[in-house]
Amino acid sequence: MTDRYDIIIIGTGAGGGTIAHALAPTGARILILERGGFVPQEDENWSADAVWKQLRYRTRELWLDEHGREFQPYTHYNVGGNTKFWGSVLYRLRREDFQDLQHADGVSPAWPITYEDLAPYYDRAERLYSVRGAVGEDPTEPPRGPYPFPAVPHAAGMARLASRLRAQGLHPSALPLGLLNPGDPDGCRLCNTCNSFVCRIHAKSDADVIAVRPATQHPNVTLWTGACALRLLHDPSGQRIEAVDVERNGAVERVAPSTVIVSCGAINSAALLLRSASDKHPDGLANSSGLVGRRYMAHLATMLEGVHWKKNADEFQKTLAINDFYLAGPHAKYPLGQIQSQGRTHAVMAKVTGDAWRYRGIEFRHIPLWAYDEWVSRATDWLAMTEDLPDPESRVRLAPDGRIVLEYKPNNLRAHAELVDKLRGILADLGFWSPRMFAHSAGAKNTTHQCGTLVFGTDPRRSVLDPFCRTHDVANLFVVDASFFPSSAAVNPGLTIAAQALRAAAHIIETDL
């Protein structure tokens, strides 16, 4: 045993980074473990070739799908986790998302907390992550006060589209974005390399810049990079974690915590608990419910491009959302989901995606890069996103060699198809043409919005975590990332992870410190 800490936090993304920031001022002796390192500030941060073709920052680790086939997940092991690469869209869940909600393929279950329980922590999370938005435009927005900062103004082209969408009877609204000081000399440049790129000038609200670096300024906080948590070990009773085995500098070290907070992301957090099986926890740590790794969700997401003969002059176009179809209404008897404008697609990004396509016998890999450049320069990019529902058969498990196996069975497909058709119709009415062959979905291997593998609830027989994200079975073990989600909703999960991290931190301060 090398050392003892009051709190060990495993992971530095939206959950781990945020809870580290909240707990740092307490004076508790905190060790943060991150299996990766800091992403260097370099020209490649903004290079589509480096990010999308060379996959410079993605893990080289290979996971297995339900058929035993290897795939490279969209996952990044570095300080800040996947938030370094997010588009910084920071939505609150709608109030209805916390309740039982009938969908085309079943019921999205209620949460053990209400919107009102989380609202004050949403307020704090928005201040922490410098969220910019506008109140009163979105018909589905829950009760709230003003955003910390005004919305990022639409570029000229997007402003014209917003006006034309309103003429269609829709309610376009500003995307809530976490960006730092846009327009200032040292602030966000509103460039076309935000979505899926690292911000080279640290002007995006990611967990590294916003939370981890400030937390480590406290003398009681230690950050280990290149430190992979291998296993959690419990005491003879099986009810408390007494040590964490950490692979670091080519050796395995054992560190002792009073409290452990696992924040590895929904897939890796579940995998860590499964790897920590023992005689007291034969099916995986904290798994008396049998739900560790199960109920995996990731959203149904399809990218479309509206294309016009005229070139798109907007540099930063990720500012607009359409939530008219988020809930049931005249359009359908069940929710369809959300539509967002997206960051500009680069020619390399389009070619990497297109090289895998075939359409009516055409192999897109033969299309040269210059042709893609001509295409994307005339495109406006959109995302249609629909909630998928929790299914115990969609799960994370371990292969005999210890590798992660991700078994995902998409559902709610009819609603998503209807939403995509709605978006196609909207784009057509706006004068765009968008052939079906240019719709793209990552499908079952989309891990960007992973959630649900360690569901929280009040009944230990039907949940892994309690409403404050403490495991029912192990008193000093918390899991604070998107694992706790009972449902996926149809908005980006980042702000909800951060808000619940702040709520869990307040509970830990009150009860454990």
mmCIF file with all atom_site columns, N, CA, C and O in Angstrom, residues 466-506:
data_model
loop_
_atom_site.group_PDB
_atom_site.id
_atom_site.type_symbol
_atom_site.label_atom_id
_atom_site.label_alt_id
_atom_site.label_comp_id
_atom_site.label_asym_id
_atom_site.label_entity_id
_atom_site.label_seq_id
_atom_site.pdbx_PDB_ins_code
_atom_site.Cartn_x
_atom_site.Cartn_y
_atom_site.Cartn_z
_atom_site.occupancy
_atom_site.B_iso_or_equiv
_atom_site.pdbx_formal_charge
_atom_site.auth_seq_id
_atom_site.auth_comp_id
_atom_site.auth_asym_id
_atom_site.auth_atom_id
_atom_site.pdbx_PDB_model_num
ATOM 1   N N  . ASP A 1 466 ? -27.996 4.468  -5.617  1.00 0.00 ? 466 ASP A N  1
ATOM 2   C CA . ASP A 1 466 ? -29.096 5.191  -4.973  1.00 0.00 ? 466 ASP A CA 1
ATOM 3   C C  . ASP A 1 466 ? -29.251 6.555  -5.646  1.00 0.00 ? 466 ASP A C  1
ATOM 4   O O  . ASP A 1 466 ? -28.496 6.893  -6.564  1.00 0.00 ? 466 ASP A O  1
ATOM 5   N N  . PRO A 1 467 ? -30.207 7.383  -5.240  1.00 0.00 ? 467 PRO A N  1
ATOM 6   C CA . PRO A 1 467 ? -30.430 8.649  -5.942  1.00 0.00 ? 467 PRO A CA 1
ATOM 7   C C  . PRO A 1 467 ? -29.277 9.645  -5.871  1.00 0.00 ? 467 PRO A C  1
ATOM 8   O O  . PRO A 1 467 ? -29.294 10.647 -6.587  1.00 0.00 ? 467 PRO A O  1
ATOM 9   N N  . PHE A 1 468 ? -28.269 9.386  -5.018  1.00 0.00 ? 468 PHE A N  1
ATOM 10  C CA . PHE A 1 468 ? -27.076 10.232 -4.980  1.00 0.00 ? 468 PHE A CA 1
ATOM 11  C C  . PHE A 1 468 ? -25.882 9.540  -5.623  1.00 0.00 ? 468 PHE A C  1
ATOM 12  O O  . PHE A 1 468 ? -24.743 9.983  -5.462  1.00 0.00 ? 468 PHE A O  1
ATOM 13  N N  . CYS A 1 469 ? -26.126 8.451  -6.329  1.00 0.00 ? 469 CYS A N  1
ATOM 14  C CA . CYS A 1 469 ? -25.099 7.714  -7.081  1.00 0.00 ? 469 CYS A CA 1
ATOM 15  C C  . CYS A 1 469 ? -24.145 6.919  -6.201  1.00 0.00 ? 469 CYS A C  1
ATOM 16  O O  . CYS A 1 469 ? -23.059 6.535  -6.643  1.00 0.00 ? 469 CYS A O  1
ATOM 17  N N  . ARG A 1 470 ? -24.548 6.634  -4.959  1.00 0.00 ? 470 ARG A N  1
ATOM 18  C CA . ARG A 1 470 ? -23.810 5.695  -4.124  1.00 0.00 ? 470 ARG A CA 1
ATOM 19  C C  . ARG A 1 470 ? -24.331 4.282  -4.440  1.00 0.00 ? 470 ARG A C  1
ATOM 20  O O  . ARG A 1 470 ? -25.537 4.080  -4.576  1.00 0.00 ? 470 ARG A O  1
ATOM 21  N N  . THR A 1 471 ? -23.446 3.299  -4.545  1.00 0.00 ? 471 THR A N  1
ATOM 22  C CA . THR A 1 471 ? -23.911 1.938  -4.802  1.00 0.00 ? 471 THR A CA 1
ATOM 23  C C  . THR A 1 471 ? -24.693 1.427  -3.598  1.00 0.00 ? 471 THR A C  1
ATOM 24  O O  . THR A 1 471 ? -24.346 1.687  -2.454  1.00 0.00 ? 471 THR A O  1
ATOM 25  N N  . HIS A 1 472 ? -25.747 0.684  -3.878  1.00 0.00 ? 472 HIS A N  1
ATOM 26  C CA . HIS A 1 472 ? -26.538 0.102  -2.790  1.00 0.00 ? 472 HIS A CA 1
ATOM 27  C C  . HIS A 1 472 ? -25.720 -0.907 -1.984  1.00 0.00 ? 472 HIS A C  1
ATOM 28  O O  . HIS A 1 472 ? -25.901 -1.026 -0.767  1.00 0.00 ? 472 HIS A O  1
ATOM 29  N N  . ASP A 1 473 ? -24.822 -1.629 -2.641  1.00 0.00 ? 473 ASP A N  1
ATOM 30  C CA . ASP A 1 473 ? -24.150 -2.760 -2.004  1.00 0.00 ? 473 ASP A CA 1
ATOM 31  C C  . ASP A 1 473 ? -22.865 -2.389 -1.278  1.00 0.00 ? 473 ASP A C  1
ATOM 32  O O  . ASP A 1 473 ? -22.432 -3.125 -0.381  1.00 0.00 ? 473 ASP A O  1
ATOM 33  N N  . VAL A 1 474 ? -22.226 -1.292 -1.689  1.00 0.00 ? 474 VAL A N  1
ATOM 34  C CA . VAL A 1 474 ? -20.907 -0.924 -1.142  1.00 0.00 ? 474 VAL A CA 1
ATOM 35  C C  . VAL A 1 474 ? -20.993 0.519  -0.655  1.00 0.00 ? 474 VAL A C  1
ATOM 36  O O  . VAL A 1 474 ? -21.175 1.446  -1.450  1.00 0.00 ? 474 VAL A O  1
ATOM 37  N N  . ALA A 1 475 ? -20.829 0.706  0.637   1.00 0.00 ? 475 ALA A N  1
ATOM 38  C CA . ALA A 1 475 ? -21.181 1.986  1.261   1.00 0.00 ? 475 ALA A CA 1
ATOM 39  C C  . ALA A 1 475 ? -20.304 3.148  0.833   1.00 0.00 ? 475 ALA A C  1
ATOM 40  O O  . ALA A 1 475 ? -20.766 4.297  0.802   1.00 0.00 ? 475 ALA A O  1
ATOM 41  N N  . ASN A 1 476 ? -19.032 2.897  0.514   1.00 0.00 ? 476 ASN A N  1
ATOM 42  C CA . ASN A 1 476 ? -18.132 4.012  0.199   1.00 0.00 ? 476 ASN A CA 1
ATOM 43  C C  . ASN A 1 476 ? -17.782 4.084  -1.281  1.00 0.00 ? 476 ASN A C  1
ATOM 44  O O  . ASN A 1 476 ? -16.752 4.628  -1.663  1.00 0.00 ? 476 ASN A O  1
ATOM 45  N N  . LEU A 1 477 ? -18.670 3.559  -2.130  1.00 0.00 ? 477 LEU A N  1
ATOM 46  C CA . LEU A 1 477 ? -18.438 3.557  -3.574  1.00 0.00 ? 477 LEU A CA 1
ATOM 47  C C  . LEU A 1 477 ? -19.545 4.325  -4.295  1.00 0.00 ? 477 LEU A C  1
ATOM 48  O O  . LEU A 1 477 ? -20.727 3.998  -4.158  1.00 0.00 ? 477 LEU A O  1
ATOM 49  N N  . PHE A 1 478 ? -19.147 5.347  -5.036  1.00 0.00 ? 478 PHE A N  1
ATOM 50  C CA . PHE A 1 478 ? -20.054 6.135  -5.871  1.00 0.00 ? 478 PHE A CA 1
ATOM 51  C C  . PHE A 1 478 ? -19.664 5.950  -7.332  1.00 0.00 ? 478 PHE A C  1
ATOM 52  O O  . PHE A 1 478 ? -18.497 5.698  -7.645  1.00 0.00 ? 478 PHE A O  1
ATOM 53  N N  . VAL A 1 479 ? -20.642 6.089  -8.215  1.00 0.00 ? 479 VAL A N  1
ATOM 54  C CA . VAL A 1 479 ? -20.366 6.124  -9.657  1.00 0.00 ? 479 VAL A CA 1
ATOM 55  C C  . VAL A 1 479 ? -21.032 7.384  -10.204 1.00 0.00 ? 479 VAL A C  1
ATOM 56  O O  . VAL A 1 479 ? -22.260 7.524  -10.141 1.00 0.00 ? 479 VAL A O  1
ATOM 57  N N  . VAL A 1 480 ? -20.226 8.285  -10.734 1.00 0.00 ? 480 VAL A N  1
ATOM 58  C CA . VAL A 1 480 ? -20.731 9.596  -11.152 1.00 0.00 ? 480 VAL A CA 1
ATOM 59  C C  . VAL A 1 480 ? -20.311 9.849  -12.597 1.00 0.00 ? 480 VAL A C  1
ATOM 60  O O  . VAL A 1 480 ? -19.256 10.420 -12.881 1.00 0.00 ? 480 VAL A O  1
ATOM 61  N N  . ASP A 1 481 ? -21.098 9.359  -13.502 1.00 0.00 ? 481 ASP A N  1
ATOM 62  C CA . ASP A 1 481 ? -21.007 9.647  -14.934 1.00 0.00 ? 481 ASP A CA 1
ATOM 63  C C  . ASP A 1 481 ? -22.375 9.294  -15.505 1.00 0.00 ? 481 ASP A C  1
ATOM 64  O O  . ASP A 1 481 ? -23.336 9.173  -14.740 1.00 0.00 ? 481 ASP A O  1
ATOM 65  N N  . ALA A 1 482 ? -22.513 9.103  -16.789 1.00 0.00 ? 482 ALA A N  1
ATOM 66  C CA . ALA A 1 482 ? -23.841 8.844  -17.363 1.00 0.00 ? 482 ALA A CA 1
ATOM 67  C C  . ALA A 1 482 ? -24.345 7.438  -17.097 1.00 0.00 ? 482 ALA A C  1
ATOM 68  O O  . ALA A 1 482 ? -25.445 7.093  -17.525 1.00 0.00 ? 482 ALA A O  1
ATOM 69  N N  . SER A 1 483 ? -23.578 6.636  -16.357 1.00 0.00 ? 483 SER A N  1
ATOM 70  C CA . SER A 1 483 ? -24.052 5.297  -15.983 1.00 0.00 ? 483 SER A CA 1
ATOM 71  C C  . SER A 1 483 ? -25.393 5.335  -15.273 1.00 0.00 ? 483 SER A C  1
ATOM 72  O O  . SER A 1 483 ? -26.201 4.420  -15.405 1.00 0.00 ? 483 SER A O  1
ATOM 73  N N  . PHE A 1 484 ? -25.650 6.380  -14.493 1.00 0.00 ? 484 PHE A N  1
ATOM 74  C CA . PHE A 1 484 ? -26.815 6.389  -13.606 1.00 0.00 ? 484 PHE A CA 1
ATOM 75  C C  . PHE A 1 484 ? -28.133 6.632  -14.337 1.00 0.00 ? 484 PHE A C  1
ATOM 76  O O  . PHE A 1 484 ? -29.212 6.430  -13.775 1.00 0.00 ? 484 PHE A O  1
ATOM 77  N N  . PHE A 1 485 ? -28.112 7.045  -15.590 1.00 0.00 ? 485 PHE A N  1
ATOM 78  C CA . PHE A 1 485 ? -29.327 7.439  -16.301 1.00 0.00 ? 485 PHE A CA 1
ATOM 79  C C  . PHE A 1 485 ? -30.329 6.274  -16.385 1.00 0.00 ? 485 PHE A C  1
ATOM 80  O O  . PHE A 1 485 ? -30.017 5.240  -16.967 1.00 0.00 ? 485 PHE A O  1
ATOM 81  N N  . PRO A 1 486 ? -31.563 6.425  -15.888 1.00 0.00 ? 486 PRO A N  1
ATOM 82  C CA . PRO A 1 486 ? -32.610 5.415  -16.119 1.00 0.00 ? 486 PRO A CA 1
ATOM 83  C C  . PRO A 1 486 ? -33.147 5.457  -17.547 1.00 0.00 ? 486 PRO A C  1
ATOM 84  O O  . PRO A 1 486 ? -33.660 4.464  -18.057 1.00 0.00 ? 486 PRO A O  1
ATOM 85  N N  . SER A 1 487 ? -33.100 6.644  -18.168 1.00 0.00 ? 487 SER A N  1
ATOM 86  C CA . SER A 1 487 ? -33.530 6.829  -19.549 1.00 0.00 ? 487 SER A CA 1
ATOM 87  C C  . SER A 1 487 ? -32.532 7.762  -20.208 1.00 0.00 ? 487 SER A C  1
ATOM 88  O O  . SER A 1 487 ? -31.782 8.472  -19.540 1.00 0.00 ? 487 SER A O  1
ATOM 89  N N  . SER A 1 488 ? -32.537 7.776  -21.534 1.00 0.00 ? 488 SER A N  1
ATOM 90  C CA . SER A 1 488 ? -31.521 8.571  -22.233 1.00 0.00 ? 488 SER A CA 1
ATOM 91  C C  . SER A 1 488 ? -32.012 9.951  -22.637 1.00 0.00 ? 488 SER A C  1
ATOM 92  O O  . SER A 1 488 ? -31.206 10.793 -23.030 1.00 0.00 ? 488 SER A O  1
ATOM 93  N N  . ALA A 1 489 ? -33.355 10.196 -22.558 1.00 0.00 ? 489 ALA A N  1
ATOM 94  C CA . ALA A 1 489 ? -33.936 11.429 -23.096 1.00 0.00 ? 489 ALA A CA 1
ATOM 95  C C  . ALA A 1 489 ? -33.487 11.586 -24.549 1.00 0.00 ? 489 ALA A C  1
ATOM 96  O O  . ALA A 1 489 ? -33.040 10.629 -25.169 1.00 0.00 ? 489 ALA A O  1
ATOM 97  N N  . ALA A 1 490 ? -33.575 12.783 -25.099 1.00 0.00 ? 490 ALA A N  1
ATOM 98  C CA . ALA A 1 490 ? -33.147 12.984 -26.490 1.00 0.00 ? 490 ALA A CA 1
ATOM 99  C C  . ALA A 1 490 ? -32.358 14.272 -26.636 1.00 0.00 ? 490 ALA A C  1
ATOM 100 O O  . ALA A 1 490 ? -32.372 14.907 -27.691 1.00 0.00 ? 490 ALA A O  1
ATOM 101 N N  . VAL A 1 491 ? -31.679 14.663 -25.542 1.00 0.00 ? 491 VAL A N  1
ATOM 102 C CA . VAL A 1 491 ? -30.757 15.792 -25.610 1.00 0.00 ? 491 VAL A CA 1
ATOM 103 C C  . VAL A 1 491 ? -29.390 15.309 -25.139 1.00 0.00 ? 491 VAL A C  1
ATOM 104 O O  . VAL A 1 491 ? -29.260 14.266 -24.490 1.00 0.00 ? 491 VAL A O  1
ATOM 105 N N  . ASN A 1 492 ? -28.372 16.095 -25.435 1.00 0.00 ? 492 ASN A N  1
ATOM 106 C CA . ASN A 1 492 ? -27.010 15.750 -25.051 1.00 0.00 ? 492 ASN A CA 1
ATOM 107 C C  . ASN A 1 492 ? -26.922 15.575 -23.534 1.00 0.00 ? 492 ASN A C  1
ATOM 108 O O  . ASN A 1 492 ? -27.470 16.368 -22.774 1.00 0.00 ? 492 ASN A O  1
ATOM 109 N N  . PRO A 1 493 ? -26.224 14.548 -23.054 1.00 0.00 ? 493 PRO A N  1
ATOM 110 C CA . PRO A 1 493 ? -26.244 14.234 -21.621 1.00 0.00 ? 493 PRO A CA 1
ATOM 111 C C  . PRO A 1 493 ? -25.270 15.015 -20.759 1.00 0.00 ? 493 PRO A C  1
ATOM 112 O O  . PRO A 1 493 ? -25.321 14.941 -19.535 1.00 0.00 ? 493 PRO A O  1
ATOM 113 N N  . GLY A 1 494 ? -24.349 15.788 -21.358 1.00 0.00 ? 494 GLY A N  1
ATOM 114 C CA . GLY A 1 494 ? -23.236 16.358 -20.604 1.00 0.00 ? 494 GLY A CA 1
ATOM 115 C C  . GLY A 1 494 ? -23.629 17.209 -19.417 1.00 0.00 ? 494 GLY A C  1
ATOM 116 O O  . GLY A 1 494 ? -23.066 17.062 -18.323 1.00 0.00 ? 494 GLY A O  1
ATOM 117 N N  . LEU A 1 495 ? -24.578 18.137 -19.591 1.00 0.00 ? 495 LEU A N  1
ATOM 118 C CA . LEU A 1 495 ? -24.932 19.022 -18.487 1.00 0.00 ? 495 LEU A CA 1
ATOM 119 C C  . LEU A 1 495 ? -25.595 18.254 -17.350 1.00 0.00 ? 495 LEU A C  1
ATOM 120 O O  . LEU A 1 495 ? -25.384 18.575 -16.173 1.00 0.00 ? 495 LEU A O  1
ATOM 121 N N  . THR A 1 496 ? -26.381 17.232 -17.674 1.00 0.00 ? 496 THR A N  1
ATOM 122 C CA . THR A 1 496 ? -27.033 16.439 -16.633 1.00 0.00 ? 496 THR A CA 1
ATOM 123 C C  . THR A 1 496 ? -26.001 15.646 -15.834 1.00 0.00 ? 496 THR A C  1
ATOM 124 O O  . THR A 1 496 ? -26.125 15.502 -14.611 1.00 0.00 ? 496 THR A O  1
ATOM 125 N N  . ILE A 1 497 ? -24.963 15.144 -16.485 1.00 0.00 ? 497 ILE A N  1
ATOM 126 C CA . ILE A 1 497 ? -23.877 14.479 -15.763 1.00 0.00 ? 497 ILE A CA 1
ATOM 127 C C  . ILE A 1 497 ? -23.232 15.458 -14.795 1.00 0.00 ? 497 ILE A C  1
ATOM 128 O O  . ILE A 1 497 ? -23.015 15.147 -13.618 1.00 0.00 ? 497 ILE A O  1
ATOM 129 N N  . ALA A 1 498 ? -22.909 16.659 -15.285 1.00 0.00 ? 498 ALA A N  1
ATOM 130 C CA . ALA A 1 498 ? -22.249 17.653 -14.438 1.00 0.00 ? 498 ALA A CA 1
ATOM 131 C C  . ALA A 1 498 ? -23.144 18.074 -13.275 1.00 0.00 ? 498 ALA A C  1
ATOM 132 O O  . ALA A 1 498 ? -22.677 18.226 -12.139 1.00 0.00 ? 498 ALA A O  1
ATOM 133 N N  . ALA A 1 499 ? -24.436 18.277 -13.539 1.00 0.00 ? 499 ALA A N  1
ATOM 134 C CA . ALA A 1 499 ? -25.355 18.692 -12.473 1.00 0.00 ? 499 ALA A CA 1
ATOM 135 C C  . ALA A 1 499 ? -25.463 17.624 -11.391 1.00 0.00 ? 499 ALA A C  1
ATOM 136 O O  . ALA A 1 499 ? -25.438 17.918 -10.188 1.00 0.00 ? 499 ALA A O  1
ATOM 137 N N  . GLN A 1 500 ? -25.603 16.352 -11.804 1.00 0.00 ? 500 GLN A N  1
ATOM 138 C CA . GLN A 1 500 ? -25.688 15.275 -10.821 1.00 0.00 ? 500 GLN A CA 1
ATOM 139 C C  . GLN A 1 500 ? -24.360 15.111 -10.078 1.00 0.00 ? 500 GLN A C  1
ATOM 140 O O  . GLN A 1 500 ? -24.361 14.754 -8.885  1.00 0.00 ? 500 GLN A O  1
ATOM 141 N N  . ALA A 1 501 ? -23.239 15.378 -10.733 1.00 0.00 ? 501 ALA A N  1
ATOM 142 C CA . ALA A 1 501 ? -21.946 15.346 -10.046 1.00 0.00 ? 501 ALA A CA 1
ATOM 143 C C  . ALA A 1 501 ? -21.908 16.385 -8.928  1.00 0.00 ? 501 ALA A C  1
ATOM 144 O O  . ALA A 1 501 ? -21.416 16.110 -7.821  1.00 0.00 ? 501 ALA A O  1
ATOM 145 N N  . LEU A 1 502 ? -22.439 17.574 -9.194  1.00 0.00 ? 502 LEU A N  1
ATOM 146 C CA . LEU A 1 502 ? -22.486 18.607 -8.159  1.00 0.00 ? 502 LEU A CA 1
ATOM 147 C C  . LEU A 1 502 ? -23.435 18.206 -7.034  1.00 0.00 ? 502 LEU A C  1
ATOM 148 O O  . LEU A 1 502 ? -23.168 18.466 -5.846  1.00 0.00 ? 502 LEU A O  1
ATOM 149 N N  . ARG A 1 503 ? -24.527 17.570 -7.376  1.00 0.00 ? 503 ARG A N  1
ATOM 150 C CA . ARG A 1 503 ? -25.490 17.099 -6.366  1.00 0.00 ? 503 ARG A CA 1
ATOM 151 C C  . ARG A 1 503 ? -24.872 15.991 -5.514  1.00 0.00 ? 503 ARG A C  1
ATOM 152 O O  . ARG A 1 503 ? -25.010 15.986 -4.284  1.00 0.00 ? 503 ARG A O  1
ATOM 153 N N  . ALA A 1 504 ? -24.190 15.044 -6.153  1.00 0.00 ? 504 ALA A N  1
ATOM 154 C CA . ALA A 1 504 ? -23.519 13.973 -5.405  1.00 0.00 ? 504 ALA A CA 1
ATOM 155 C C  . ALA A 1 504 ? -22.421 14.538 -4.522  1.00 0.00 ? 504 ALA A C  1
ATOM 156 O O  . ALA A 1 504 ? -22.229 14.089 -3.382  1.00 0.00 ? 504 ALA A O  1
ATOM 157 N N  . ALA A 1 505 ? -21.686 15.539 -5.010  1.00 0.00 ? 505 ALA A N  1
ATOM 158 C CA . ALA A 1 505 ? -20.630 16.163 -4.204  1.00 0.00 ? 505 ALA A CA 1
ATOM 159 C C  . ALA A 1 505 ? -21.198 16.802 -2.950  1.00 0.00 ? 505 ALA A C  1
ATOM 160 O O  . ALA A 1 505 ? -20.631 16.660 -1.856  1.00 0.00 ? 505 ALA A O  1
ATOM 161 N N  . ALA A 1 506 ? -22.329 17.500 -3.099  1.00 0.00 ? 506 ALA A N  1
ATOM 162 C CA . ALA A 1 506 ? -22.956 18.121 -1.928  1.00 0.00 ? 506 ALA A CA 1
ATOM 163 C C  . ALA A 1 506 ? -23.356 17.058 -0.906  1.00 0.00 ? 506 ALA A C  1
ATOM 164 O O  . ALA A 1 506 ? -23.212 17.260 0.315   1.00 0.00 ? 506 ALA A O  1
#
